[in-house]
CSV table of C-alpha atoms and ligand atoms in Angstrom, one decimal:
chain,number,residue,atom,x,y,z
A,1,UNK,CA,-24.8,-31.9,-5.1
A,2,UNK,CA,-25.1,-28.5,-6.6
A,3,UNK,CA,-21.8,-27.1,-7.9
A,4,UNK,CA,-21.6,-23.9,-6.0
A,5,UNK,CA,-22.3,-25.6,-2.7
A,6,UNK,CA,-19.6,-27.8,-3.1
A,7,UNK,CA,-17.2,-25.3,-4.2
A,8,UNK,CA,-17.8,-23.1,-1.4
A,9,UNK,CA,-18.2,-25.8,1.5
A,10,UNK,CA,-20.7,-26.2,3.9
A,11,UNK,CA,-19.2,-24.8,6.9
A,12,UNK,CA,-20.9,-21.8,8.1
A,13,UNK,CA,-18.5,-19.7,10.6
A,14,UNK,CA,-19.7,-21.2,13.9
A,15,UNK,CA,-19.4,-24.8,12.9
A,16,UNK,CA,-16.0,-24.0,11.2
A,17,UNK,CA,-14.7,-22.4,14.4
A,18,UNK,CA,-15.5,-25.3,16.4
A,19,UNK,CA,-14.0,-27.6,13.8
A,20,UNK,CA,-10.7,-25.7,13.9
A,21,UNK,CA,-10.7,-25.6,17.6
A,22,UNK,CA,-11.1,-29.2,17.8
A,23,UNK,CA,-8.4,-29.7,15.5
A,24,UNK,CA,-6.0,-27.3,17.2
A,25,UNK,CA,-6.6,-29.2,20.6
A,26,UNK,CA,-4.8,-32.2,19.1
A,27,UNK,CA,-1.7,-30.3,17.7
A,28,UNK,CA,-1.5,-32.3,14.6
A,29,UNK,CA,-0.9,-29.5,12.1
A,30,UNK,CA,2.2,-28.6,14.3
A,31,UNK,CA,4.0,-32.1,14.0
A,32,UNK,CA,5.8,-34.2,11.2
A,33,UNK,CA,4.1,-37.4,10.0
A,34,UNK,CA,3.8,-40.0,12.5
A,35,UNK,CA,4.4,-43.8,12.5
A,36,UNK,CA,1.0,-44.6,13.7
A,37,UNK,CA,-0.5,-43.0,10.9
A,38,UNK,CA,1.7,-44.6,8.5
A,39,UNK,CA,0.5,-48.0,9.8
A,40,UNK,CA,-3.1,-47.0,9.0
A,41,UNK,CA,-2.5,-46.0,5.4
A,42,UNK,CA,-0.3,-48.8,4.7
A,43,UNK,CA,-3.0,-51.3,6.0
A,44,UNK,CA,-5.4,-49.4,3.7
A,45,UNK,CA,-3.0,-49.5,0.6
A,46,UNK,CA,-2.9,-53.3,1.3
A,47,UNK,CA,-6.4,-54.1,1.9
A,48,UNK,CA,-7.8,-52.1,-1.1
A,49,UNK,CA,-4.6,-52.6,-3.4
A,50,UNK,CA,-4.8,-48.8,-3.8
A,51,UNK,CA,-2.1,-47.0,-5.9
A,52,UNK,CA,-2.1,-44.1,-3.0
A,53,UNK,CA,-3.5,-43.5,0.4
A,54,UNK,CA,-3.9,-40.1,1.9
A,55,UNK,CA,-4.7,-39.3,5.6
A,56,UNK,CA,-5.0,-35.4,5.8
A,57,UNK,CA,-6.4,-32.9,8.1
A,58,UNK,CA,-7.7,-29.4,7.2
A,59,UNK,CA,-7.2,-26.0,8.6
A,60,UNK,CA,-9.3,-23.1,6.6
A,61,UNK,CA,-7.1,-23.2,3.5
A,62,UNK,CA,-5.1,-26.5,3.4
A,63,UNK,CA,-5.3,-29.9,3.7
A,64,UNK,CA,-2.1,-31.3,5.6
A,65,UNK,CA,-1.3,-34.5,4.9
A,66,UNK,CA,0.0,-36.3,7.7
A,67,UNK,CA,0.6,-40.1,6.1
A,68,UNK,CA,0.6,-41.4,2.6
A,69,UNK,CA,1.3,-44.1,0.6
A,70,UNK,CA,2.9,-44.1,-2.6
A,71,UNK,CA,2.9,-40.3,-3.2
A,72,UNK,CA,4.8,-37.8,-1.1
A,73,UNK,CA,2.5,-34.9,-1.1
A,74,UNK,CA,2.4,-32.4,1.8
A,75,UNK,CA,-0.2,-29.9,1.6
A,76,UNK,CA,-3.1,-29.4,-0.6
A,77,UNK,CA,-5.3,-26.6,-1.4
A,78,UNK,CA,-8.6,-27.2,0.5
A,79,UNK,CA,-10.9,-25.5,-2.0
A,80,UNK,CA,-12.4,-27.9,-3.7
A,81,UNK,CA,-10.7,-30.8,-2.0
A,82,UNK,CA,-12.2,-34.3,-1.4
A,83,UNK,CA,-12.4,-33.1,2.2
A,84,UNK,CA,-14.7,-30.2,1.1
A,85,UNK,CA,-16.8,-32.9,-0.4
A,86,UNK,CA,-16.8,-35.0,2.6
A,87,UNK,CA,-17.5,-32.1,4.8
A,88,UNK,CA,-20.5,-31.2,2.5
A,89,UNK,CA,-21.8,-34.8,2.4
A,90,UNK,CA,-21.1,-35.1,6.0
A,91,UNK,CA,-19.9,-38.7,5.5
A,92,UNK,CA,-17.9,-40.9,3.3
A,93,UNK,CA,-17.7,-40.2,-0.6
A,94,UNK,CA,-17.1,-43.0,-3.2
A,95,UNK,CA,-16.3,-41.9,-6.8
A,96,UNK,CA,-15.8,-45.3,-8.8
A,97,UNK,CA,-15.0,-43.4,-12.2
A,98,UNK,CA,-14.0,-39.8,-12.0
A,99,UNK,CA,-14.7,-39.7,-15.8
A,100,UNK,CA,-18.5,-40.5,-14.8
A,101,UNK,CA,-18.3,-37.5,-11.9
A,102,UNK,CA,-19.4,-34.1,-13.4
A,103,UNK,CA,-17.1,-32.7,-10.4
A,104,UNK,CA,-14.0,-34.3,-10.8
A,105,UNK,CA,-14.0,-34.8,-14.9
A,106,UNK,CA,-12.6,-31.4,-15.6
A,107,UNK,CA,-10.1,-31.4,-12.6
A,108,UNK,CA,-6.6,-32.8,-12.2
A,109,UNK,CA,-5.8,-34.0,-8.9
A,110,UNK,CA,-2.4,-32.4,-7.4
A,111,UNK,CA,-0.8,-35.8,-7.0
A,112,UNK,CA,2.1,-35.6,-9.4
A,113,UNK,CA,3.0,-39.3,-10.4
A,114,UNK,CA,-0.6,-40.4,-10.2
A,115,UNK,CA,-3.6,-39.8,-12.3
A,116,UNK,CA,-6.3,-41.3,-10.3
A,117,UNK,CA,-9.4,-42.8,-11.8
A,118,UNK,CA,-11.5,-43.8,-8.5
A,119,UNK,CA,-11.1,-42.9,-5.1
A,120,UNK,CA,-13.0,-43.5,-2.1
A,121,UNK,CA,-12.9,-41.0,1.0
A,122,UNK,CA,-13.9,-41.4,4.5
A,123,UNK,CA,-14.1,-38.9,7.4
A,124,UNK,CA,-12.0,-38.8,10.4
A,125,UNK,CA,-14.1,-37.5,13.0
A,126,UNK,CA,-14.1,-36.2,16.7
A,127,UNK,CA,-15.8,-38.2,19.4
A,128,UNK,CA,-18.4,-35.6,18.9
A,129,UNK,CA,-18.6,-35.9,15.2
A,130,UNK,CA,-16.8,-33.1,13.7
A,131,UNK,CA,-14.8,-33.8,10.7
A,132,UNK,CA,-11.2,-32.9,11.2
A,133,UNK,CA,-10.0,-34.8,8.2
A,134,UNK,CA,-10.0,-37.7,5.9
A,135,UNK,CA,-8.8,-41.0,4.7
A,136,UNK,CA,-8.9,-41.4,1.0
A,137,UNK,CA,-7.7,-44.4,-1.2
A,138,UNK,CA,-6.9,-43.6,-5.1
A,139,UNK,CA,-6.7,-46.0,-7.6
A,140,UNK,CA,-5.3,-45.6,-11.3
A,141,UNK,CA,-8.1,-47.7,-12.5
A,142,UNK,CA,-12.0,-47.5,-12.4
A,143,UNK,CA,-13.5,-49.3,-9.4
A,144,UNK,CA,-16.3,-51.3,-9.4
A,145,UNK,CA,-19.3,-50.0,-7.0
A,146,UNK,CA,-17.9,-50.3,-3.4
A,147,UNK,CA,-19.4,-53.1,-1.4
A,148,UNK,CA,-20.8,-52.0,1.8
A,149,UNK,CA,-18.4,-54.3,3.7
A,150,UNK,CA,-15.6,-52.6,1.9
A,151,UNK,CA,-16.8,-48.8,2.8
A,152,UNK,CA,-17.3,-50.0,6.6
A,153,UNK,CA,-13.6,-51.1,6.6
A,154,UNK,CA,-12.3,-47.8,5.1
A,155,UNK,CA,-14.5,-45.9,7.6
A,156,UNK,CA,-13.1,-48.2,10.5
A,157,UNK,CA,-9.5,-47.4,9.6
A,158,UNK,CA,-10.9,-43.8,9.8
A,159,UNK,CA,-12.0,-44.1,13.0
A,160,UNK,CA,-8.6,-45.9,14.0
A,161,UNK,CA,-6.9,-42.8,12.6
A,162,UNK,CA,-9.6,-40.7,14.8
A,163,UNK,CA,-8.6,-42.7,17.9
A,164,UNK,CA,-5.0,-41.9,17.4
A,165,UNK,CA,-6.0,-38.1,17.1
A,166,UNK,CA,-7.9,-38.5,20.3
A,167,UNK,CA,-4.9,-39.9,22.2
A,168,UNK,CA,-2.7,-36.9,20.9
A,169,UNK,CA,-5.4,-34.7,22.5
A,170,UNK,CA,-5.3,-36.2,25.5
A,171,UNK,CA,-1.6,-36.3,25.6
A,172,UNK,CA,-1.3,-32.8,24.9
A,173,UNK,CA,-4.0,-31.7,27.5
A,174,UNK,CA,-2.1,-34.0,30.0
A,175,UNK,CA,1.1,-32.2,29.3
A,176,UNK,CA,-0.4,-28.9,29.5
A,177,UNK,CA,-1.7,-29.8,32.9
A,178,UNK,CA,1.6,-31.2,33.9
A,179,UNK,CA,3.4,-28.0,33.0
A,180,UNK,CA,0.9,-25.8,34.9
A,181,UNK,CA,1.4,-28.0,37.7
A,182,UNK,CA,5.2,-27.8,37.9
A,183,UNK,CA,5.0,-23.8,37.5
A,184,UNK,CA,2.7,-23.9,40.3
A,185,UNK,CA,5.1,-25.8,42.5
A,186,UNK,CA,8.2,-23.7,41.2
A,187,UNK,CA,6.3,-20.6,42.3
A,188,UNK,CA,5.5,-22.2,45.7
A,189,UNK,CA,9.0,-23.7,46.3
A,190,UNK,CA,10.8,-20.4,45.7
A,191,UNK,CA,11.9,-20.5,41.9
A,192,UNK,CA,12.2,-17.2,40.7
A,193,UNK,CA,10.2,-14.9,39.9
A,194,UNK,CA,7.4,-15.5,42.5
A,195,UNK,CA,4.4,-13.7,42.2
A,196,UNK,CA,5.2,-11.6,45.2
A,197,UNK,CA,8.5,-10.6,43.3
A,198,UNK,CA,6.5,-9.3,40.2
A,199,UNK,CA,4.2,-7.5,42.5
A,200,UNK,CA,7.2,-5.7,44.0
A,201,UNK,CA,8.8,-4.9,40.8
A,202,UNK,CA,5.3,-3.4,39.9
A,203,UNK,CA,5.3,-1.3,43.2
A,204,UNK,CA,9.0,-0.2,43.0
A,205,UNK,CA,8.6,0.7,39.5
A,206,UNK,CA,11.2,-1.5,38.1
A,207,UNK,CA,9.7,-2.2,34.9
A,208,UNK,CA,10.7,-0.2,31.7
A,209,UNK,CA,9.5,0.2,28.3
A,210,UNK,CA,12.1,-0.2,25.5
A,211,UNK,CA,11.3,0.8,21.8
A,212,UNK,CA,12.2,-0.8,18.5
A,213,UNK,CA,11.7,1.4,15.4
A,214,UNK,CA,9.5,-0.1,12.7
A,215,UNK,CA,11.0,1.2,9.3
A,216,UNK,CA,9.5,1.7,6.0
A,217,UNK,CA,11.9,-0.8,3.9
A,218,UNK,CA,12.5,1.4,1.0
A,219,UNK,CA,13.6,4.5,2.8
A,220,UNK,CA,14.4,3.2,6.2
A,221,UNK,CA,12.1,5.9,7.6
A,222,UNK,CA,10.8,5.2,11.0
A,223,UNK,CA,7.2,4.8,10.9
A,224,UNK,CA,6.5,3.6,14.1
A,225,UNK,CA,7.8,1.8,17.4
A,226,UNK,CA,7.1,-1.2,19.2
A,227,UNK,CA,7.0,-1.0,22.9
A,228,UNK,CA,8.6,-4.1,24.6
A,229,UNK,CA,8.8,-4.4,28.2
A,230,UNK,CA,11.9,-5.2,30.4
A,231,UNK,CA,12.4,-5.6,34.2
A,232,UNK,CA,15.2,-3.6,35.5
A,233,UNK,CA,16.0,-5.8,38.4
A,234,UNK,CA,18.5,-4.0,41.1
A,235,UNK,CA,20.6,-7.3,41.5
A,236,UNK,CA,20.1,-9.3,38.5
A,237,UNK,CA,20.1,-6.8,35.8
A,238,UNK,CA,17.8,-6.2,32.8
A,239,UNK,CA,15.3,-9.2,32.6
A,240,UNK,CA,13.8,-10.1,28.9
A,241,UNK,CA,10.1,-10.4,29.1
A,242,UNK,CA,10.0,-14.2,28.3
A,243,UNK,CA,11.5,-14.7,31.6
A,244,UNK,CA,8.6,-12.9,33.6
A,245,UNK,CA,5.5,-12.2,31.1
A,246,UNK,CA,4.5,-16.1,31.3
A,247,UNK,CA,4.4,-16.3,34.9
A,248,UNK,CA,2.5,-12.8,35.1
A,249,UNK,CA,0.1,-14.4,32.7
A,250,UNK,CA,-0.5,-17.0,34.8
A,251,UNK,CA,-0.7,-15.4,38.1
A,252,UNK,CA,-2.9,-12.7,36.5
A,253,UNK,CA,-0.5,-10.0,37.5
A,254,UNK,CA,-0.2,-9.4,33.7
A,255,UNK,CA,-3.4,-7.0,34.0
A,256,UNK,CA,-1.7,-4.4,36.3
A,257,UNK,CA,1.7,-4.9,34.5
A,258,UNK,CA,-0.1,-4.5,30.8
A,259,UNK,CA,-2.2,-1.4,32.2
A,260,UNK,CA,1.2,0.2,33.3
A,261,UNK,CA,2.9,-0.8,30.1
A,262,UNK,CA,-0.1,0.9,28.1
A,263,UNK,CA,-0.2,4.0,30.3
A,264,UNK,CA,3.7,4.6,30.2
A,265,UNK,CA,3.6,4.2,26.2
A,266,UNK,CA,0.8,6.6,25.9
A,267,UNK,CA,2.8,9.0,28.3
A,268,UNK,CA,6.0,8.5,26.5
A,269,UNK,CA,4.0,9.5,23.0
A,270,UNK,CA,3.0,12.7,24.5
A,271,UNK,CA,6.6,13.3,25.6
A,272,UNK,CA,7.6,12.6,22.0
A,273,UNK,CA,5.0,14.9,20.6
A,274,UNK,CA,5.7,17.7,22.8
A,275,UNK,CA,9.6,17.4,21.8
A,276,UNK,CA,8.8,17.9,18.1
A,277,UNK,CA,5.2,19.3,17.8
A,278,UNK,CA,5.9,20.2,14.3
A,279,UNK,CA,5.8,16.4,13.3
A,280,UNK,CA,2.9,13.8,13.8
A,281,UNK,CA,4.4,11.6,16.8
A,282,UNK,CA,5.3,8.0,15.4
A,283,UNK,CA,2.7,5.1,15.8
A,284,UNK,CA,3.4,3.3,19.2
A,285,UNK,CA,2.4,-0.4,19.3
A,286,UNK,CA,1.9,-2.3,22.5
A,287,UNK,CA,1.8,-6.0,22.8
A,288,UNK,CA,-1.4,-7.5,24.6
A,289,UNK,CA,-1.6,-11.0,26.1
A,290,UNK,CA,-4.3,-13.4,25.9
A,291,UNK,CA,-5.5,-12.3,29.3
A,292,UNK,CA,-5.5,-8.8,28.7
A,293,UNK,CA,-7.3,-9.6,25.5
A,294,UNK,CA,-10.1,-11.3,27.0
A,295,UNK,CA,-10.6,-8.8,29.9
A,296,UNK,CA,-14.2,-7.4,29.9
A,297,UNK,CA,-14.2,-3.9,29.0
A,298,UNK,CA,-11.0,-3.6,27.3
A,299,UNK,CA,-12.0,-1.1,24.9
A,300,UNK,CA,-13.5,1.3,27.2
A,301,UNK,CA,-10.3,1.0,29.4
A,302,UNK,CA,-8.1,1.9,26.4
A,303,UNK,CA,-10.3,5.0,25.3
A,304,UNK,CA,-10.3,6.1,28.9
A,305,UNK,CA,-6.5,5.8,29.0
A,306,UNK,CA,-6.2,7.6,25.5
A,307,UNK,CA,-8.5,10.3,26.9
A,308,UNK,CA,-6.4,10.7,30.1
A,309,UNK,CA,-3.4,11.2,28.3
A,310,UNK,CA,-4.6,13.2,25.7
A,311,UNK,CA,-3.1,10.8,23.0
A,312,UNK,CA,-4.8,10.4,19.7
A,313,UNK,CA,-6.1,6.8,19.0
A,314,UNK,CA,-4.4,7.0,15.5
A,315,UNK,CA,-1.0,7.1,17.2
A,316,UNK,CA,-1.6,3.7,19.3
A,317,UNK,CA,-1.4,0.3,17.9
A,318,UNK,CA,-2.1,-3.0,19.7
A,319,UNK,CA,-0.3,-6.3,18.9
A,320,UNK,CA,-1.7,-9.7,19.5
A,321,UNK,CA,-1.0,-13.2,18.6
A,322,UNK,CA,-3.2,-15.6,16.8
A,323,UNK,CA,-3.3,-17.8,20.0
A,324,UNK,CA,-4.7,-15.3,22.0
A,325,UNK,CA,-7.6,-14.8,19.9
A,326,UNK,CA,-8.6,-18.5,19.9
A,327,UNK,CA,-10.2,-19.1,23.1
A,328,UNK,CA,-13.6,-17.6,21.9
A,329,UNK,CA,-13.7,-16.3,18.2
A,330,UNK,CA,-17.0,-15.0,18.6
A,331,UNK,CA,-15.9,-12.6,21.4
A,332,UNK,CA,-12.6,-11.9,19.5
A,333,UNK,CA,-14.5,-10.3,16.6
A,334,UNK,CA,-16.3,-8.2,19.2
A,335,UNK,CA,-13.4,-7.0,21.2
A,336,UNK,CA,-11.5,-6.3,17.8
A,337,UNK,CA,-14.3,-4.4,16.3
A,338,UNK,CA,-14.8,-2.3,19.2
A,339,UNK,CA,-10.9,-1.4,19.3
A,340,UNK,CA,-11.2,-1.0,15.7
A,341,UNK,CA,-14.1,1.9,16.1
A,342,UNK,CA,-11.9,3.4,18.7
A,343,UNK,CA,-9.4,4.2,15.6
A,344,UNK,CA,-6.6,2.3,17.2
A,345,UNK,CA,-4.3,0.1,14.7
A,346,UNK,CA,-4.6,-3.9,15.3
A,347,UNK,CA,-1.6,-5.9,14.4
A,348,UNK,CA,-1.5,-9.6,14.1
A,349,UNK,CA,1.6,-10.4,15.6
A,350,UNK,CA,4.0,-13.6,14.9
A,351,UNK,CA,2.0,-14.5,11.8
A,352,UNK,CA,2.5,-17.9,10.8
A,353,UNK,CA,3.0,-19.5,13.8
A,354,UNK,CA,-0.5,-20.0,15.1
A,355,UNK,CA,-2.8,-22.6,13.2
A,356,UNK,CA,-5.4,-20.0,11.5
A,357,UNK,CA,-4.5,-19.2,8.0
A,358,UNK,CA,-4.9,-16.3,5.6
A,359,UNK,CA,-8.6,-17.5,4.9
A,360,UNK,CA,-9.7,-16.7,8.3
A,361,UNK,CA,-7.8,-13.5,8.5
A,362,UNK,CA,-10.1,-12.1,6.0
A,363,UNK,CA,-13.0,-12.0,8.5
A,364,UNK,CA,-10.7,-10.3,11.2
A,365,UNK,CA,-10.4,-6.8,11.2
A,366,UNK,CA,-6.5,-6.3,11.3
A,367,UNK,CA,-4.7,-3.4,9.7
A,368,UNK,CA,-1.2,-4.9,10.0
A,369,UNK,CA,0.1,-8.4,9.7
A,370,UNK,CA,3.8,-9.1,11.2
A,371,UNK,CA,5.3,-11.9,9.6
A,372,UNK,CA,6.9,-13.9,12.4
A,373,UNK,CA,10.9,-13.7,12.4
A,374,UNK,CA,11.4,-17.7,12.2
A,375,UNK,CA,10.0,-17.1,8.5
A,376,UNK,CA,12.5,-14.2,8.0
A,377,UNK,CA,15.5,-16.0,9.5
A,378,UNK,CA,14.6,-19.0,6.7
A,379,UNK,CA,14.1,-16.9,3.9
A,380,UNK,CA,17.6,-17.3,2.7
A,381,UNK,CA,17.7,-21.0,3.0
A,382,UNK,CA,15.5,-21.9,-0.2
A,383,UNK,CA,12.8,-21.7,-2.4
A,384,UNK,CA,10.1,-23.0,-0.2
A,385,UNK,CA,10.4,-20.7,2.9
A,386,UNK,CA,10.9,-17.8,0.5
A,387,UNK,CA,7.4,-18.8,-1.2
A,388,UNK,CA,5.7,-18.8,2.0
A,389,UNK,CA,6.9,-15.0,2.6
A,390,UNK,CA,6.1,-14.0,-0.8
A,391,UNK,CA,2.6,-15.8,-0.4
A,392,UNK,CA,1.9,-13.8,2.7
A,393,UNK,CA,2.8,-10.5,1.4
A,394,UNK,CA,1.0,-11.0,-1.5
A,395,UNK,CA,-2.3,-12.0,0.0
A,396,UNK,CA,-2.0,-9.4,2.7
A,397,UNK,CA,-1.6,-6.9,-0.4
A,398,UNK,CA,-5.2,-8.2,-1.8
A,399,UNK,CA,-6.7,-8.0,1.6
A,400,UNK,CA,-5.4,-4.5,2.1
A,401,UNK,CA,-3.3,-5.1,5.1
A,402,UNK,CA,0.1,-3.7,5.7
A,403,UNK,CA,3.0,-6.2,6.4
A,404,UNK,CA,5.8,-5.8,8.7
A,405,UNK,CA,8.6,-8.3,8.5
A,406,UNK,CA,10.1,-9.1,11.9
A,407,UNK,CA,13.3,-9.9,13.1
A,408,UNK,CA,15.4,-8.6,9.7
A,409,UNK,CA,19.2,-9.0,10.6
A,410,UNK,CA,20.9,-9.4,7.5
A,411,UNK,CA,21.1,-7.2,4.2
A,412,UNK,CA,20.4,-10.4,2.1
A,413,UNK,CA,17.2,-10.7,4.2
A,414,UNK,CA,16.3,-6.9,3.9
A,415,UNK,CA,17.1,-7.0,0.1
A,416,UNK,CA,14.6,-10.2,-0.6
A,417,UNK,CA,11.8,-8.7,1.4
A,418,UNK,CA,12.2,-5.3,-0.6
A,419,UNK,CA,12.2,-7.2,-3.9
A,420,UNK,CA,9.1,-9.3,-2.8
A,421,UNK,CA,7.3,-6.0,-2.1
A,422,UNK,CA,7.4,-6.1,1.5
A,423,UNK,CA,6.7,-2.5,2.7
A,424,UNK,CA,7.7,-2.3,6.4
A,425,UNK,CA,10.1,-4.3,8.8
A,426,UNK,CA,11.9,-4.2,12.1
A,427,UNK,CA,15.2,-5.9,13.4
A,428,UNK,CA,18.6,-5.7,14.7
A,429,UNK,CA,19.7,-4.5,11.3
A,430,UNK,CA,18.1,-1.2,11.9
A,431,UNK,CA,17.9,-0.9,15.7
A,432,UNK,CA,17.7,-3.2,18.4
A,433,UNK,CA,14.9,-2.3,21.1
A,434,UNK,CA,16.2,0.8,22.9
A,435,UNK,CA,15.2,3.1,26.0
A,436,UNK,CA,13.2,6.2,25.1
A,437,UNK,CA,15.9,8.6,25.3
A,438,UNK,CA,17.9,6.9,22.8
A,439,UNK,CA,14.7,6.6,20.5
A,440,UNK,CA,14.2,10.3,21.0
A,441,UNK,CA,17.6,10.9,19.4
A,442,UNK,CA,16.7,8.6,16.3
A,443,UNK,CA,13.7,10.6,16.0
A,444,UNK,CA,15.4,13.7,15.6
A,445,UNK,CA,17.4,12.3,12.5
A,446,UNK,CA,16.6,14.3,9.6
A,447,UNK,CA,13.5,12.7,8.1
A,448,UNK,CA,13.6,10.0,10.8
A,449,UNK,CA,15.5,8.0,8.2
A,450,UNK,CA,17.9,5.7,10.3
A,451,UNK,CA,21.3,5.4,8.4
A,452,UNK,CA,22.6,2.2,6.9
A,453,UNK,CA,25.3,1.2,9.0
A,454,UNK,CA,26.4,-1.8,6.7
A,455,UNK,CA,26.7,-0.3,3.6
A,456,UNK,CA,26.2,3.6,3.9
A,457,UNK,CA,26.9,4.0,0.0
A,458,UNK,CA,24.0,1.5,-0.5
A,459,UNK,CA,21.3,2.1,-3.4
A,460,UNK,CA,18.6,4.4,-2.5
A,461,UNK,CA,15.6,2.6,-3.7
R,501,LIG,P1,7.0,-9.8,20.0
R,501,LIG,O1,6.0,-8.9,20.3
R,501,LIG,O2,7.2,-10.8,18.6
R,501,LIG,O3,8.5,-8.8,20.1
R,501,LIG,C1,9.7,-9.0,19.0
R,501,LIG,C2,10.8,-9.5,19.7
R,501,LIG,O4,11.8,-9.8,18.6
R,501,LIG,C3,11.4,-8.9,20.7
R,501,LIG,O5,11.9,-9.6,21.7
R,501,LIG,C4,12.4,-8.4,20.0
R,501,LIG,O6,13.5,-7.8,20.8
R,501,LIG,C5,12.8,-9.2,19.1
R,501,LIG,N1,13.8,-9.1,18.0
R,501,LIG,C6,13.4,-7.7,17.2
R,501,LIG,N2,14.2,-8.0,16.2
R,501,LIG,C7,15.1,-8.9,16.2
R,501,LIG,C8,16.1,-9.4,15.4
R,501,LIG,O7,16.3,-8.9,14.3
R,501,LIG,N3,16.4,-10.8,15.4
R,501,LIG,C9,16.0,-11.3,16.8
R,501,LIG,N4,16.6,-12.6,17.2
R,501,LIG,N5,15.1,-10.6,17.6
R,501,LIG,C10,14.5,-9.5,17.4
R,501,LIG,P2,11.6,-9.3,23.3
R,501,LIG,O8,11.8,-7.7,23.6
R,501,LIG,O9,12.5,-10.3,24.0
R,501,LIG,O10,10.2,-9.8,23.6
R,501,LIG,C11,9.5,-11.0,23.2
R,501,LIG,C12,8.0,-11.0,23.5
R,501,LIG,O11,7.7,-10.9,24.6
R,501,LIG,C13,7.4,-10.2,22.4
R,501,LIG,O12,7.4,-10.6,21.3
R,501,LIG,C14,6.2,-10.1,23.0
R,501,LIG,O13,5.3,-11.3,22.9
R,501,LIG,C15,6.4,-10.1,24.8
R,501,LIG,N6,6.3,-8.9,25.1
R,501,LIG,C16,7.4,-7.8,25.2
R,501,LIG,N7,6.6,-6.7,25.8
R,501,LIG,C17,5.5,-7.0,26.3
R,501,LIG,C18,4.4,-6.3,27.0
R,501,LIG,O14,4.7,-5.1,27.3
R,501,LIG,N8,3.5,-7.0,27.1
R,501,LIG,C19,3.0,-8.4,26.9
R,501,LIG,N9,1.9,-8.9,27.1
R,501,LIG,N10,4.1,-9.1,26.1
R,501,LIG,C20,5.3,-8.3,25.7
R,502,LIG,MG1,5.0,-7.9,19.2
R,503,LIG,MG1,6.3,-10.9,16.9
């Protein structure tokens, strides 16, 4: 196997997308190690008298260890991993003595206590043959060449792991169906809100947009606004989006509601422009849901709206999450490309909560990456969550993307993010989402700089 081919891996884009889709459908990366998988690695360890056994599944950049025997490793870099080699060979790999193998002689394995001298690895495949992970046994001693029956045993154990994975996938699909079914029942049995409630709300113009400032962290200057929908219900008060957007998605009403949101945001931008013609209006970002994103002719629709409202495309941002792109990665690229050509900014929302990684990002034309607020919330808890944020900030910088940290609530988080070189952020520390009139007053502040309410005398850099 030539070095270059091994290092890069064999997976061309489409094959890799199909593999990742199959992996995502099992949900394995979102869960902790499971007893079923531990049983398999223990069995393999005993049968082969191995020092370490590792069962891992790979996304674009990492091999996520879901069960190990002998060595508590969690994640390994995928590049140049055994997984890559199994993928390249499209089958099992046996290396009886690492010192005799040109690929491994120079390389140290990221297993801490162990310096393995031999290993054998079998693919964990889906029913239609895609390799999602590997089951690998390591030994500190060189091993004699592996007998065919032994290799079959390892492959059978990997097949058992594949069986467990398939069960997980079926269970997940079943739960999804049940949830959908329950939702439908709720809708017909009158649990609120029903489709007709949402339709009425639209007709009676009960939806409103609130806006939350995005600020430059060093200066607290407002650089943009995120439009966040609310339902101003006459009896129930202000309803947050998570209480009705999922139902709107399911019933298809998200399309007219989303159209209303986009057009309302554009009208508001025009208004802010006219209130202060001297300054460029702030960029306003609107959230798009999966259904809106996969709608035919989205770019044409946005273009027509911009023309109708006389708003420049540079002023509009569209936010979407990884999960809304997944159903069809090929089309996602096309749609993102056409939006990009219009000149609107594209923001990847809630980054870190989906399954794709920074490697995958490289091929998608996003301008801004928004770090999910769960990472920001955990940042102050220890080195590992901090390291995740540091890595995201650093890699985004290398890829020439801006980073916005979401959900900044405390000064400590704010200071840490600044120290990490994160340029932009939003969160309650600066401002909650507010109605347009309150935002108008903020936009009139000198330099659009938000006051530091916690520590008025704080440092200026
Ligand atoms: P998102 O796009 O990730 O929006 C950020 C959410 O975080 C907002 O919740 C915002 O109020 C909240 N947030 C901001 N700063 C902080 C903070 O410091 N601490 C905490 N705990 N939360 C903070 P909101 O407004 O409830 O919106 C929830 C989600 O609903 C949004 O998440 C977005 O996915 C969706 N959404 C909102 N408006 C629309 C819309 O017009 N269309 C669609 N399709 N989805 C929308
Ligand atoms: Mg958002
Ligand atoms: Mg978000």
